Amino acid sequence: MQPLAPVIAASALEARKRIEVNRLCAMLALLLGLLAFLGAAVSTSLAAYRRAEHARLADTARALAGAVDAELGLLEVALRTIATSPRLLPRVPDAGAIRDIGRIGEELGGRIEVLPPGPPGTDPKRRPQALVSDLVEQEGQPLSLAITLPVIREGEVAHLLRFNYPPALLRPMVRHLGLRGESFAAIADGNLRILAHSRDATGRSTGVSAPGWVGPAVAGVQRILVTGPGWQNQPNVYAVERLTAAPGWTVVVAQPVAEIEATAWAALRWLLVGSAAVAIGIALAAWFARRASLIAARQEAAVLREGRAEMARILGALPVVVTVRRVTADGASTLVFREGDITAVTGWPAAGLRGGNDARHLFAPDAPDLPSMLLRTIREGTHRDEVRLRRPDGGWSWVRRGAICLRRDASGGAEVLTYTLNIDRERRAEARAITSSRLASLGEMSTGLAHELLQPLTAILLTAENTQAALDGPAEEAARRALDVIMDQALRASRIIEDLRRFASQPEERPPIKPVTLAEPVGGALALTSGLLRDVEVSVELGREAPVVLCDRTILEHILVTLIGNARDAMAGLPPGVPRRLTIGATRAGGEVRLSVADNGGGIAPEVMERLFEPFVTTKGPDRGIGLGLSVAAGLAERMGAKLQGRNEGAGACFEVTLAAAEVAAEPAR
């Protein structure tokens, strides 16, 4: 038998060995667990940083695409202004017009050309679309871009208006993005040739083709985030965005993969240093992991803030105020986002309005308040109105407000986008069109008015001579009757002059709507147009008692004068001997009164009926009008809350003005 002591010693030694082995295995398992945890934390942080960098690249590309779209949109607006202005660009442009258009092109940084129309068959009913070209190479000329727009005159394509501009106009947008490190941005045309590059201030890269792999990678997509080699075969991450204003064009914002990785590892260097002290314990490693997550979150938040700041900078340069609101089911809202040139739109300093929610005190009393407008938008999907806004000098400006429901939630609330645009220039242009229409009508009625005034004045003169002769004799009763005739004829002439003065007066911004008996505007319009209706049988059917409607008498007379003049012109083409009949009637249906003007002039052609109330649509010759009458009349009817419609009926056309019936008596006529 072996001695007991050595056996016990060997057993103890064996036990210690087993304990040491177990402890070593436990430490190795703990170390492997810590390393796995640390690796997962590092991998998660790096992935979060990469996602943040990719999101920043995508946001920057979207912002750059929006800026380029806005720039091309402004150029298109300038070109469309020339194309729609017969004064700037007549159907047959002279040397002066070409010279003026050339100066405008120089101010825009390029050159405007007036070209012959394209091939026949262009449909003038469609809105003319601008065509943005790719990079154009001409012999002896520098590389250039072009925006081409058809010019519609009298329903036909009369010219093509083309604005040629150098790619240098696009360079400031890519140079001012503030990209850091080796990141760069570029704008490319539909053939993937470089138009502007952030690292090329002189334009030497203009016209250079993108790497060959780019075309297949971005084909058929609106936006994409892709990794690929650059010109020096350095792998980059590319955020690609397609443009809206120039189909086929793309913007690219890129950053080298190595730079993203180096930046990520630089941000996580403290974690690598901490990995050398893994033995310190699980608590220290967990603390480092938490620290890394917080840093990654801050970096991601910073990238998102940068993208939003860039978007705010772009929106701030546009003449419109855009907001996004979260709206509850009861109409209460919280402002989430607001950008735009508040001073240009409202006239008020931006600092004075940012503290308020609705600026309700600045709008006219009849303007819908913000909660009701938002609730209507949630119900109908969209909303649009035109309201008055008080200016700092005490006057009024007109603004157009619009709203779009972006997203609804289950509680009945929604997210709503709104915009506010100043339309003072549009209102002034409309007032000038109304004035021109009235002056045209007055010129056409001048001969008839002269005849109408000459009749009572001649009667007054003859009766006054007879009265003078009667006073010399005993015929006192005859003298009194003669004086009655003089007074009647003088009142008749006074009424004609008053109708003429009221018709020629300037329109008010918001017409005074009040109860008016239809006999008054109908009688005034017939008095003004009586000289035009000498060979026309006029029938007025307003009922035993003429209806009372809510309107502005002067505006309704203007509309009736336009409709009567158009009916007279339509009946002028009837063969000799055929009676010309004009019927003015009124019917009441519920709370509405429908005032109609019908003729037997043959009706309206189907191709004209589709565009009846569009400006510059006319079937008359160039010496009889320019096609603004019905467009202005429809706008005036809408302004006072009425509606103008036209249709073919019987042997001619019938135009109907739908007015609100008044529940109170009309004011007595003067």
XYZ file of C-alpha atoms in Angstrom:
670
model
C 0.000 0.000 0.000
C 1.096 3.587 -0.681
C 1.619 5.905 2.291
C -1.467 7.954 3.174
C 0.255 11.387 3.224
C 1.558 11.260 -0.344
C -1.819 10.068 -1.525
C -3.558 12.992 0.222
C -0.962 15.414 -1.160
C -1.425 14.070 -4.679
C -5.211 14.328 -4.333
C -4.950 17.945 -3.128
C -2.593 18.783 -5.967
C -4.982 17.181 -8.436
C -7.902 19.146 -6.936
C -5.960 22.416 -7.178
C -5.147 21.617 -10.794
C -8.807 20.987 -11.528
C -9.745 24.283 -9.792
C -7.120 26.191 -11.750
C -8.297 24.603 -14.996
C -11.899 25.437 -14.178
C -10.950 28.993 -13.225
C -8.961 29.370 -16.423
C -11.875 28.033 -18.447
C -14.239 30.422 -16.660
C -11.911 33.348 -17.301
C -11.548 32.343 -20.951
C -15.334 32.032 -21.267
C -15.771 35.420 -19.599
C -13.102 36.938 -21.825
C -14.709 35.462 -24.929
C -18.121 36.757 -23.779
C -16.689 40.203 -23.138
C -14.947 40.200 -26.508
C -18.139 39.076 -28.233
C -20.125 41.775 -26.412
C -17.511 44.378 -27.240
C -17.417 43.282 -30.879
C -21.200 43.467 -31.103
C -21.174 46.938 -29.558
C -18.476 48.154 -31.944
C -20.280 46.597 -34.915
C -23.605 48.184 -33.876
C -22.039 51.604 -33.398
C -20.245 51.449 -36.730
C -23.449 50.383 -38.467
C -25.364 53.249 -36.832
C -22.705 55.741 -37.903
C -22.739 54.395 -41.457
C -26.542 54.696 -41.565
C -26.303 58.256 -40.288
C -23.690 59.135 -42.896
C -25.788 57.515 -45.623
C -28.876 59.430 -44.430
C -26.866 62.662 -44.478
C -25.725 61.976 -48.038
C -29.312 61.186 -49.119
C -30.716 64.329 -47.419
C -28.008 66.482 -49.008
C -28.766 64.962 -52.442
C -32.500 65.662 -51.976
C -31.752 69.224 -50.897
C -29.463 69.771 -53.891
C -32.092 68.306 -56.251
C -34.683 70.655 -54.759
C -32.360 73.636 -55.245
C -31.666 72.721 -58.891
C -35.394 72.136 -59.526
C -36.143 75.524 -57.970
C -33.503 77.257 -60.123
C -34.804 75.630 -63.316
C -38.353 76.455 -62.206
C -37.466 80.154 -61.826
C -35.883 80.160 -65.300
C -39.008 78.459 -66.693
C -41.261 81.044 -64.967
C -39.247 83.863 -66.553
C -39.480 82.173 -69.954
C -43.211 81.465 -69.527
C -43.811 85.137 -68.585
C -42.323 86.186 -71.924
C -44.185 83.414 -73.806
C -47.587 84.423 -72.385
C -47.115 88.189 -72.875
C -48.180 89.410 -76.336
C -46.621 92.747 -75.444
C -43.148 91.279 -74.882
C -43.443 88.711 -77.697
C -46.059 89.550 -80.376
C -47.097 86.984 -82.966
C -44.731 88.647 -85.440
C -41.836 89.888 -83.286
C -40.066 93.043 -84.430
C -36.486 94.068 -83.845
C -37.381 95.938 -80.657
C -39.059 92.889 -79.127
C -36.090 90.675 -80.042
C -33.753 93.228 -78.493
C -35.772 93.448 -75.257
C -35.958 89.655 -74.986
C -32.214 89.464 -75.571
C -31.596 91.866 -72.678
C -33.759 89.734 -70.402
C -31.734 86.663 -71.376
C -28.486 88.500 -70.570
C -29.826 89.483 -67.135
C -30.651 85.824 -66.494
C -27.097 84.847 -67.418
C -27.749 83.358 -70.836
C -29.292 84.007 -74.243
C -32.952 83.845 -75.328
C -33.789 82.920 -78.930
C -37.117 83.094 -80.774
C -37.318 80.105 -83.132
C -39.897 78.993 -85.716
C -42.637 76.655 -84.442
C -42.066 72.927 -84.363
C -43.773 70.387 -86.631
C -47.550 70.842 -87.136
C -50.027 68.971 -85.006
C -49.172 70.483 -81.601
C -52.338 70.467 -79.508
C -52.866 74.063 -78.250
C -55.420 72.832 -75.665
C -52.650 71.288 -73.606
C -50.630 73.469 -71.311
C -47.308 74.236 -73.058
C -44.573 72.199 -71.414
C -40.992 73.394 -71.029
C -38.278 71.071 -72.391
C -34.920 71.114 -70.596
C -32.139 69.874 -72.842
C -28.993 67.926 -72.084
C -25.556 69.406 -72.659
C -25.359 70.802 -76.209
C -22.135 70.903 -78.225
C -22.028 73.404 -81.109
C -19.066 74.000 -83.383
C -17.164 77.070 -82.299
C -19.447 77.554 -79.265
C -18.919 76.651 -75.591
C -20.979 73.843 -74.080
C -24.449 75.052 -73.113
C -27.872 73.998 -71.830
C -31.293 75.072 -73.057
C -34.907 75.407 -71.917
C -37.408 75.418 -74.804
C -41.052 76.525 -74.453
C -43.755 76.697 -77.164
C -45.459 80.098 -77.570
C -49.239 79.844 -78.086
C -50.918 82.677 -79.985
C -54.563 82.493 -81.077
C -54.737 78.783 -80.313
C -51.654 77.851 -82.347
C -47.954 77.353 -81.704
C -46.523 80.596 -83.123
C -42.890 80.317 -81.972
C -40.487 78.316 -79.886
C -38.784 80.317 -77.134
C -35.405 78.913 -76.132
C -33.152 80.067 -73.291
C -29.514 79.002 -73.789
C -27.433 79.233 -70.629
C -23.973 78.010 -69.583
C -23.542 75.182 -67.045
C -21.678 77.730 -64.921
C -25.071 78.880 -63.577
C -25.294 75.555 -61.700
C -21.850 75.646 -60.088
C -22.699 77.857 -57.043
C -25.294 75.309 -55.893
C -22.723 72.475 -55.601
C -19.897 74.692 -54.296
C -21.950 76.070 -51.405
C -23.085 72.727 -49.957
C -20.309 72.792 -47.350
C -19.133 69.214 -47.939
C -16.235 68.129 -45.778
C -13.174 65.977 -46.394
C -13.066 64.174 -49.730
C -16.848 64.335 -50.210
C -18.095 65.902 -53.438
C -21.329 66.710 -55.279
C -22.098 66.813 -58.996
C -24.972 67.522 -61.392
C -25.241 65.411 -64.570
C -27.485 65.590 -67.639
C -29.522 62.769 -69.172
C -26.403 61.360 -70.870
C -24.582 61.287 -67.498
C -22.194 64.049 -68.526
C -20.978 66.384 -65.787
C -22.631 69.835 -65.709
C -21.201 71.073 -62.395
C -18.811 69.571 -59.829
C -18.139 70.849 -56.302
C -14.371 70.280 -56.659
C -14.123 72.009 -60.031
C -14.384 75.806 -59.758
C -13.294 76.485 -63.365
C -15.556 74.041 -65.237
C -12.785 71.852 -66.644
C -14.837 68.738 -65.894
C -17.927 70.012 -67.737
C -18.954 67.466 -70.368
C -16.887 64.620 -68.847
C -18.850 61.372 -68.742
C -19.532 59.612 -65.450
C -17.918 56.178 -64.851
C -19.430 53.449 -67.018
C -21.050 51.527 -64.178
C -23.228 54.482 -63.125
C -25.713 54.252 -66.007
C -26.903 50.665 -65.363
C -26.911 51.288 -61.603
C -29.295 54.278 -61.665
C -31.440 53.306 -64.668
C -35.168 53.483 -63.962
C -34.953 54.677 -60.325
C -35.894 58.029 -58.735
C -33.320 57.839 -55.951
C -30.723 55.305 -54.899
C -27.842 54.831 -52.466
C -25.084 52.771 -54.085
C -21.382 51.994 -53.581
C -19.038 52.022 -56.563
C -15.646 53.196 -57.840
C -14.948 56.793 -58.838
C -12.677 58.207 -61.517
C -9.549 57.136 -59.538
C -11.119 53.710 -58.761
C -11.565 54.794 -55.145
C -14.737 53.180 -53.726
C -17.341 55.800 -52.809
C -20.866 55.810 -51.402
C -23.127 57.664 -53.888
C -26.530 59.206 -53.034
C -28.282 59.714 -56.404
C -31.491 61.792 -56.864
C -33.435 62.388 -60.090
C -34.669 65.888 -60.945
C -38.311 66.777 -61.571
C -37.881 69.918 -63.681
C -35.345 68.221 -65.983
C -36.294 64.557 -66.585
C -33.198 62.414 -66.992
C -30.909 64.748 -65.020
C -29.384 63.503 -61.790
C -27.603 64.995 -58.790
C -24.989 62.981 -56.918
C -23.490 63.479 -53.445
C -20.600 61.085 -52.715
C -18.162 60.312 -49.901
C -15.248 57.842 -49.966
C -15.908 54.589 -48.103
C -12.467 54.824 -46.497
C -13.282 58.289 -45.161
C -16.562 57.055 -43.644
C -14.755 54.136 -42.009
C -11.888 56.321 -40.773
C -14.301 58.846 -39.306
C -16.323 56.084 -37.672
C -13.235 54.508 -36.109
C -12.007 57.908 -34.994
C -15.329 58.420 -33.224
C -15.027 54.989 -31.610
C -11.305 55.169 -30.737
C -12.111 55.405 -27.063
C -13.871 52.047 -27.354
C -10.754 50.458 -28.911
C -8.649 51.854 -26.083
C -11.137 50.491 -23.594
C -10.888 47.044 -25.195
C -7.294 46.771 -23.832
C -8.771 46.881 -20.336
C -11.361 44.133 -20.818
C -10.146 42.470 -17.636
C -11.407 45.388 -15.572
C -14.870 43.889 -15.699
C -18.272 43.644 -17.311
C -19.462 46.904 -15.764
C -16.719 48.962 -17.419
C -17.304 47.281 -20.788
C -21.067 47.867 -20.502
C -20.445 51.515 -19.680
C -18.296 51.920 -22.789
C -20.975 50.247 -24.929
C -23.600 52.643 -23.585
C -21.269 55.562 -24.241
C -20.799 54.436 -27.845
C -24.555 54.196 -28.409
C -25.075 57.720 -27.099
C -22.376 59.145 -29.359
C -23.827 57.354 -32.386
C -27.281 58.705 -31.539
C -25.916 62.247 -31.236
C -24.128 61.925 -34.544
C -27.270 60.637 -36.243
C -29.275 63.509 -34.718
C -26.630 65.995 -35.897
C -26.849 64.609 -39.438
C -30.634 64.919 -39.383
C -30.342 68.510 -38.086
C -27.941 69.347 -40.898
C -30.347 67.930 -43.483
C -33.263 69.892 -42.030
C -31.181 73.092 -41.861
C -30.286 72.675 -45.539
C -33.945 72.161 -46.448
C -34.888 75.243 -44.387
C -32.232 77.304 -46.201
C -33.662 76.328 -49.594
C -37.284 77.013 -48.564
C -36.260 80.338 -47.038
C -35.187 81.601 -50.470
C -38.617 80.945 -52.052
C -41.454 83.577 -52.027
C -43.827 81.320 -50.081
C -44.396 80.294 -46.461
C -44.737 76.513 -45.935
C -45.829 74.899 -42.663
C -46.544 71.378 -41.407
C -49.000 70.984 -38.514
C -50.230 68.070 -36.422
C -54.002 68.527 -36.105
C -56.303 66.866 -33.569
C -59.920 65.875 -34.220
C -61.231 69.147 -32.667
C -59.108 71.412 -34.904
C -56.336 72.203 -32.410
C -52.921 72.100 -34.062
C -49.245 72.033 -33.189
C -46.698 73.663 -35.484
C -44.072 71.096 -36.513
C -42.273 72.938 -39.308
C -42.384 76.425 -40.817
C -40.062 77.967 -43.380
C -40.197 80.593 -46.128
C -39.828 84.330 -46.630
C -42.528 85.565 -44.220
C -41.712 89.240 -44.822
C -42.032 88.927 -48.632
C -45.406 87.185 -48.329
C -47.076 89.174 -45.505
C -45.103 92.412 -45.262
C -44.560 91.810 -41.529
C -41.165 91.063 -39.939
C -40.633 87.349 -39.396
C -39.738 87.857 -35.706
C -43.145 89.408 -35.021
C -45.062 86.394 -36.357
C -43.061 83.425 -35.093
C -44.504 83.730 -31.628
C -48.137 83.499 -32.783
C -50.093 80.455 -33.840
C -52.575 81.734 -36.388
C -51.892 85.508 -36.737
C -55.704 85.697 -36.697
C -55.713 89.420 -35.884
C -53.996 90.195 -39.215
C -56.630 88.574 -41.450
C -59.901 90.159 -42.568
C -62.937 89.284 -40.362
C -64.534 87.226 -43.163
C -61.453 84.978 -43.582
C -61.891 81.387 -42.281
C -59.927 80.814 -39.082
C -57.128 78.268 -38.932
C -58.983 75.454 -37.051
C -61.944 75.434 -39.461
C -59.594 75.502 -42.475
C -57.590 72.557 -41.094
C -60.728 70.517 -40.293
C -62.080 71.130 -43.804
C -58.751 69.990 -45.237
C -58.931 66.765 -43.216
C -62.466 66.116 -44.512
C -61.882 66.993 -48.180
C -58.165 66.262 -48.590
C -57.294 69.750 -49.899
C -58.338 73.353 -49.331
C -57.663 76.627 -51.136
C -58.914 80.187 -50.586
C -57.924 83.810 -51.166
C -58.154 86.196 -48.200
C -57.089 89.688 -47.240
C -54.170 90.309 -44.872
C -53.537 93.574 -43.004
C -50.227 95.243 -43.954
C -48.034 97.152 -41.477
C -49.057 100.457 -43.143
C -52.750 99.739 -42.466
C -53.621 98.686 -46.038
C -54.607 95.237 -47.266
C -52.766 92.570 -49.226
C -54.281 89.511 -50.895
C -52.795 86.075 -50.122
C -53.667 82.626 -51.421
C -53.765 79.898 -48.780
C -53.646 76.214 -49.591
C -53.598 73.058 -47.485
C -53.015 69.358 -48.207
C -53.715 66.467 -45.825
C -50.504 64.430 -45.743
C -51.484 61.636 -43.330
C -54.525 60.744 -41.194
C -54.481 58.814 -37.923
C -57.047 56.577 -36.241
C -58.064 59.251 -33.690
C -59.448 61.569 -36.383
C -56.439 63.859 -36.478
C -53.954 64.317 -39.297
C -50.740 65.893 -40.472
C -51.454 68.874 -42.735
C -49.135 70.857 -45.002
C -50.115 74.497 -45.669
C -48.697 77.223 -47.876
C -49.314 80.978 -48.112
C -48.526 82.976 -51.272
C -48.883 86.735 -51.908
C -51.082 87.408 -54.984
C -51.197 91.238 -55.008
C -49.688 91.332 -58.521
C -52.201 88.783 -59.790
C -55.080 90.825 -58.337
C -53.784 94.034 -59.923
C -53.463 92.262 -63.298
C -57.054 91.028 -62.959
C -58.256 94.574 -62.195
C -56.455 95.866 -65.282
C -58.124 93.153 -67.404
C -61.550 94.173 -66.053
C -60.854 97.828 -66.814
C -59.742 96.951 -70.352
C -62.907 94.917 -70.875
C -65.076 97.792 -69.713
C -63.277 100.310 -71.891
C -63.717 97.977 -74.878
C -67.441 97.689 -74.144
C -67.762 101.469 -73.748
C -66.044 102.030 -77.084
C -68.415 99.599 -78.776
C -71.478 101.241 -77.190
C -70.429 104.854 -77.835
C -72.450 105.277 -81.049
C -75.625 103.923 -79.516
C -75.191 106.023 -76.369
C -74.720 109.165 -78.450
C -78.015 108.419 -80.225
C -79.798 107.681 -76.946
C -78.614 110.952 -75.398
C -79.350 112.932 -78.577
C -83.044 111.909 -78.549
C -83.967 113.341 -75.085
C -81.796 116.422 -75.621
C -83.486 117.123 -78.981
C -86.887 116.642 -77.359
C -85.885 119.002 -74.535
C -84.754 121.680 -77.014
C -87.893 121.475 -79.191
C -90.230 121.393 -76.205
C -88.444 124.367 -74.619
C -88.944 126.363 -77.862
C -92.652 125.380 -77.934
C -92.998 126.324 -74.281
C -91.437 129.710 -74.943
C -93.917 130.247 -77.777
C -96.805 129.063 -75.571
C -95.865 131.482 -72.809
C -96.163 134.321 -75.269
C -99.843 133.334 -75.737
C -102.719 132.194 -73.505
C -101.930 128.426 -73.716
C -100.905 127.980 -70.081
C -101.944 124.275 -69.933
C -99.894 123.455 -73.032
C -96.875 125.117 -71.417
C -97.270 122.959 -68.309
C -97.424 119.779 -70.431
C -94.336 120.931 -72.320
C -92.455 121.460 -69.052
C -93.438 117.916 -67.985
C -91.934 116.588 -71.234
C -88.747 118.587 -70.603
C -88.418 117.130 -67.090
C -89.061 113.553 -68.293
C -86.487 113.793 -71.086
C -83.917 115.450 -68.797
C -84.372 112.631 -66.240
C -83.984 110.063 -69.034
C -80.695 111.617 -70.159
C -79.533 111.821 -66.509
C -80.272 108.121 -65.966
C -78.294 107.146 -69.087
C -75.306 109.241 -67.969
C -75.491 107.781 -64.421
C -75.547 104.213 -65.812
C -72.575 105.069 -68.022
C -70.624 106.601 -65.095
C -71.300 103.630 -62.830
C -70.368 101.110 -65.567
C -67.022 102.847 -66.243
C -66.050 103.127 -62.556
C -63.115 101.112 -61.187
C -64.034 97.755 -59.554
C -63.646 97.464 -55.810
C -61.386 94.849 -54.247
C -64.386 93.223 -52.541
C -67.750 94.277 -54.071
C -70.519 95.351 -51.662
C -73.088 92.537 -51.836
C -76.623 93.711 -50.988
C -80.255 93.054 -52.039
C -80.938 94.322 -55.578
C -84.100 94.000 -57.684
C -83.152 92.318 -60.975
C -85.094 94.932 -62.944
C -82.451 97.552 -62.062
C -79.287 95.883 -63.506
C -81.281 94.454 -66.445
C -82.700 97.892 -67.245
C -79.285 99.547 -66.872
C -77.619 97.007 -69.169
C -80.350 97.409 -71.823
C -80.027 101.191 -71.612
C -76.277 100.958 -72.179
C -76.640 98.524 -75.101
C -79.796 99.909 -76.696
C -77.759 101.371 -79.544
C -76.435 97.854 -80.326
C -79.902 96.243 -80.417
C -81.766 98.339 -83.015
C -82.479 95.370 -85.285
C -82.970 92.849 -82.426
C -86.287 91.800 -80.864
C -85.672 92.045 -77.099
C -87.930 90.163 -74.673
C -87.586 90.625 -70.884
C -89.377 87.998 -68.732
C -88.688 88.688 -65.066
C -92.150 87.678 -63.768
C -94.932 89.749 -62.244
C -92.501 90.979 -59.566
C -88.835 90.998 -60.453
C -86.816 88.746 -58.066
C -84.529 90.310 -55.456
C -80.990 88.870 -55.390
C -77.770 89.390 -53.442
C -75.220 90.985 -55.794
C -73.348 94.120 -56.751
C -75.424 96.001 -59.316
C -72.473 97.426 -61.260
C -70.782 94.029 -61.589
C -74.030 92.334 -62.674
C -74.585 95.100 -65.273
C -71.051 94.509 -66.573
C -71.745 90.771 -66.923
C -75.070 91.429 -68.703
C -73.476 93.971 -71.087
C -70.842 91.351 -72.014
C -73.480 88.641 -72.602
C -75.775 90.973 -74.596
C -72.852 92.148 -76.759
C -71.773 88.562 -77.462
C -75.364 87.607 -78.348
C -75.627 90.567 -80.737
C -72.365 89.555 -82.429
C -73.538 85.915 -82.733
C -76.828 86.985 -84.374
C -75.059 89.368 -86.776
C -74.155 86.378 -88.962
C -77.792 85.362 -89.565
C -79.063 85.696 -93.159
C -80.985 88.883 -94.035
C -84.669 88.649 -93.183
C -84.209 86.125 -90.368
C -85.488 87.634 -87.084
C -82.892 88.256 -84.397
C -84.309 87.504 -80.951
C -82.781 88.166 -77.528
C -84.557 86.876 -74.407
C -83.674 87.860 -70.829
C -85.470 85.757 -68.205
C -85.334 84.898 -64.519
C -86.498 81.841 -62.565
C -86.275 81.046 -58.866
C -85.426 77.587 -57.532
C -85.182 77.314 -53.745
C -82.672 79.832 -52.467
C -81.257 80.636 -55.927
C -82.307 82.867 -58.820
C -81.161 82.008 -62.350
C -80.871 84.980 -64.709
C -80.546 83.854 -68.361
C -79.594 85.615 -71.604
C -80.558 83.559 -74.709
C -80.271 84.255 -78.455
C -80.976 82.509 -81.763
C -77.496 83.052 -83.228
C -76.719 79.397 -84.009
C -75.057 78.323 -80.743
C -71.468 77.640 -79.688
C -69.140 75.236 -81.494
C -68.148 72.119 -79.440
C -64.424 72.907 -79.625
C -65.093 76.387 -78.208
C -67.520 75.128 -75.527
C -64.712 73.175 -73.806
C -62.672 76.378 -73.288
C -65.536 78.864 -73.099
C -64.297 80.819 -70.082
C -60.554 80.646 -70.752
C -58.766 83.933 -71.559
C -58.106 84.791 -75.239
C -60.650 82.259 -76.551
C -62.791 83.935 -79.214
C -64.520 83.177 -82.526
C -64.619 86.842 -83.574
C -62.210 88.483 -85.936
C -59.170 90.336 -84.579
C -61.001 93.676 -84.926
C -63.921 92.537 -82.738
C -62.190 91.486 -79.506
C -59.385 89.469 -77.970
C -61.421 86.869 -76.052
C -61.307 88.354 -72.538
C -65.006 89.221 -72.108
C -66.377 85.896 -70.871
C -63.233 85.164 -68.814
C -63.555 88.505 -66.998
C -67.328 88.045 -66.581
C -66.861 84.592 -65.016
C -64.228 85.986 -62.638
C -66.521 88.858 -61.617
C -69.402 86.457 -60.996
C -67.221 84.272 -58.786
C -65.984 87.327 -56.875
C -69.510 88.258 -55.755
C -70.494 84.654 -54.974
C -72.369 83.905 -58.214
C -71.719 81.368 -60.994
C -71.731 81.880 -64.788
C -72.477 78.925 -67.117
C -73.104 78.587 -70.846
C -74.831 75.988 -73.025
C -76.533 75.564 -76.395
C -80.298 75.734 -76.256
C -82.807 75.796 -79.126
C -81.545 77.815 -82.081
C -78.756 79.549 -80.198
C -76.787 79.893 -76.983
C -78.008 80.482 -73.441
C -75.849 81.947 -70.664
C -77.100 81.657 -67.089
C -75.996 83.599 -63.988
C -76.897 81.785 -60.753
C -77.365 84.239 -57.853
C -78.388 83.865 -54.225
C -81.970 84.983 -53.589
C -82.377 87.809 -51.030
C -84.770 87.253 -48.156
C -85.178 91.009 -47.501
C -86.496 93.802 -49.697
C -84.109 95.613 -51.985
C -83.070 99.185 -51.335
C -85.082 101.707 -53.364
C -83.366 102.730 -56.595
C -82.154 106.320 -56.886
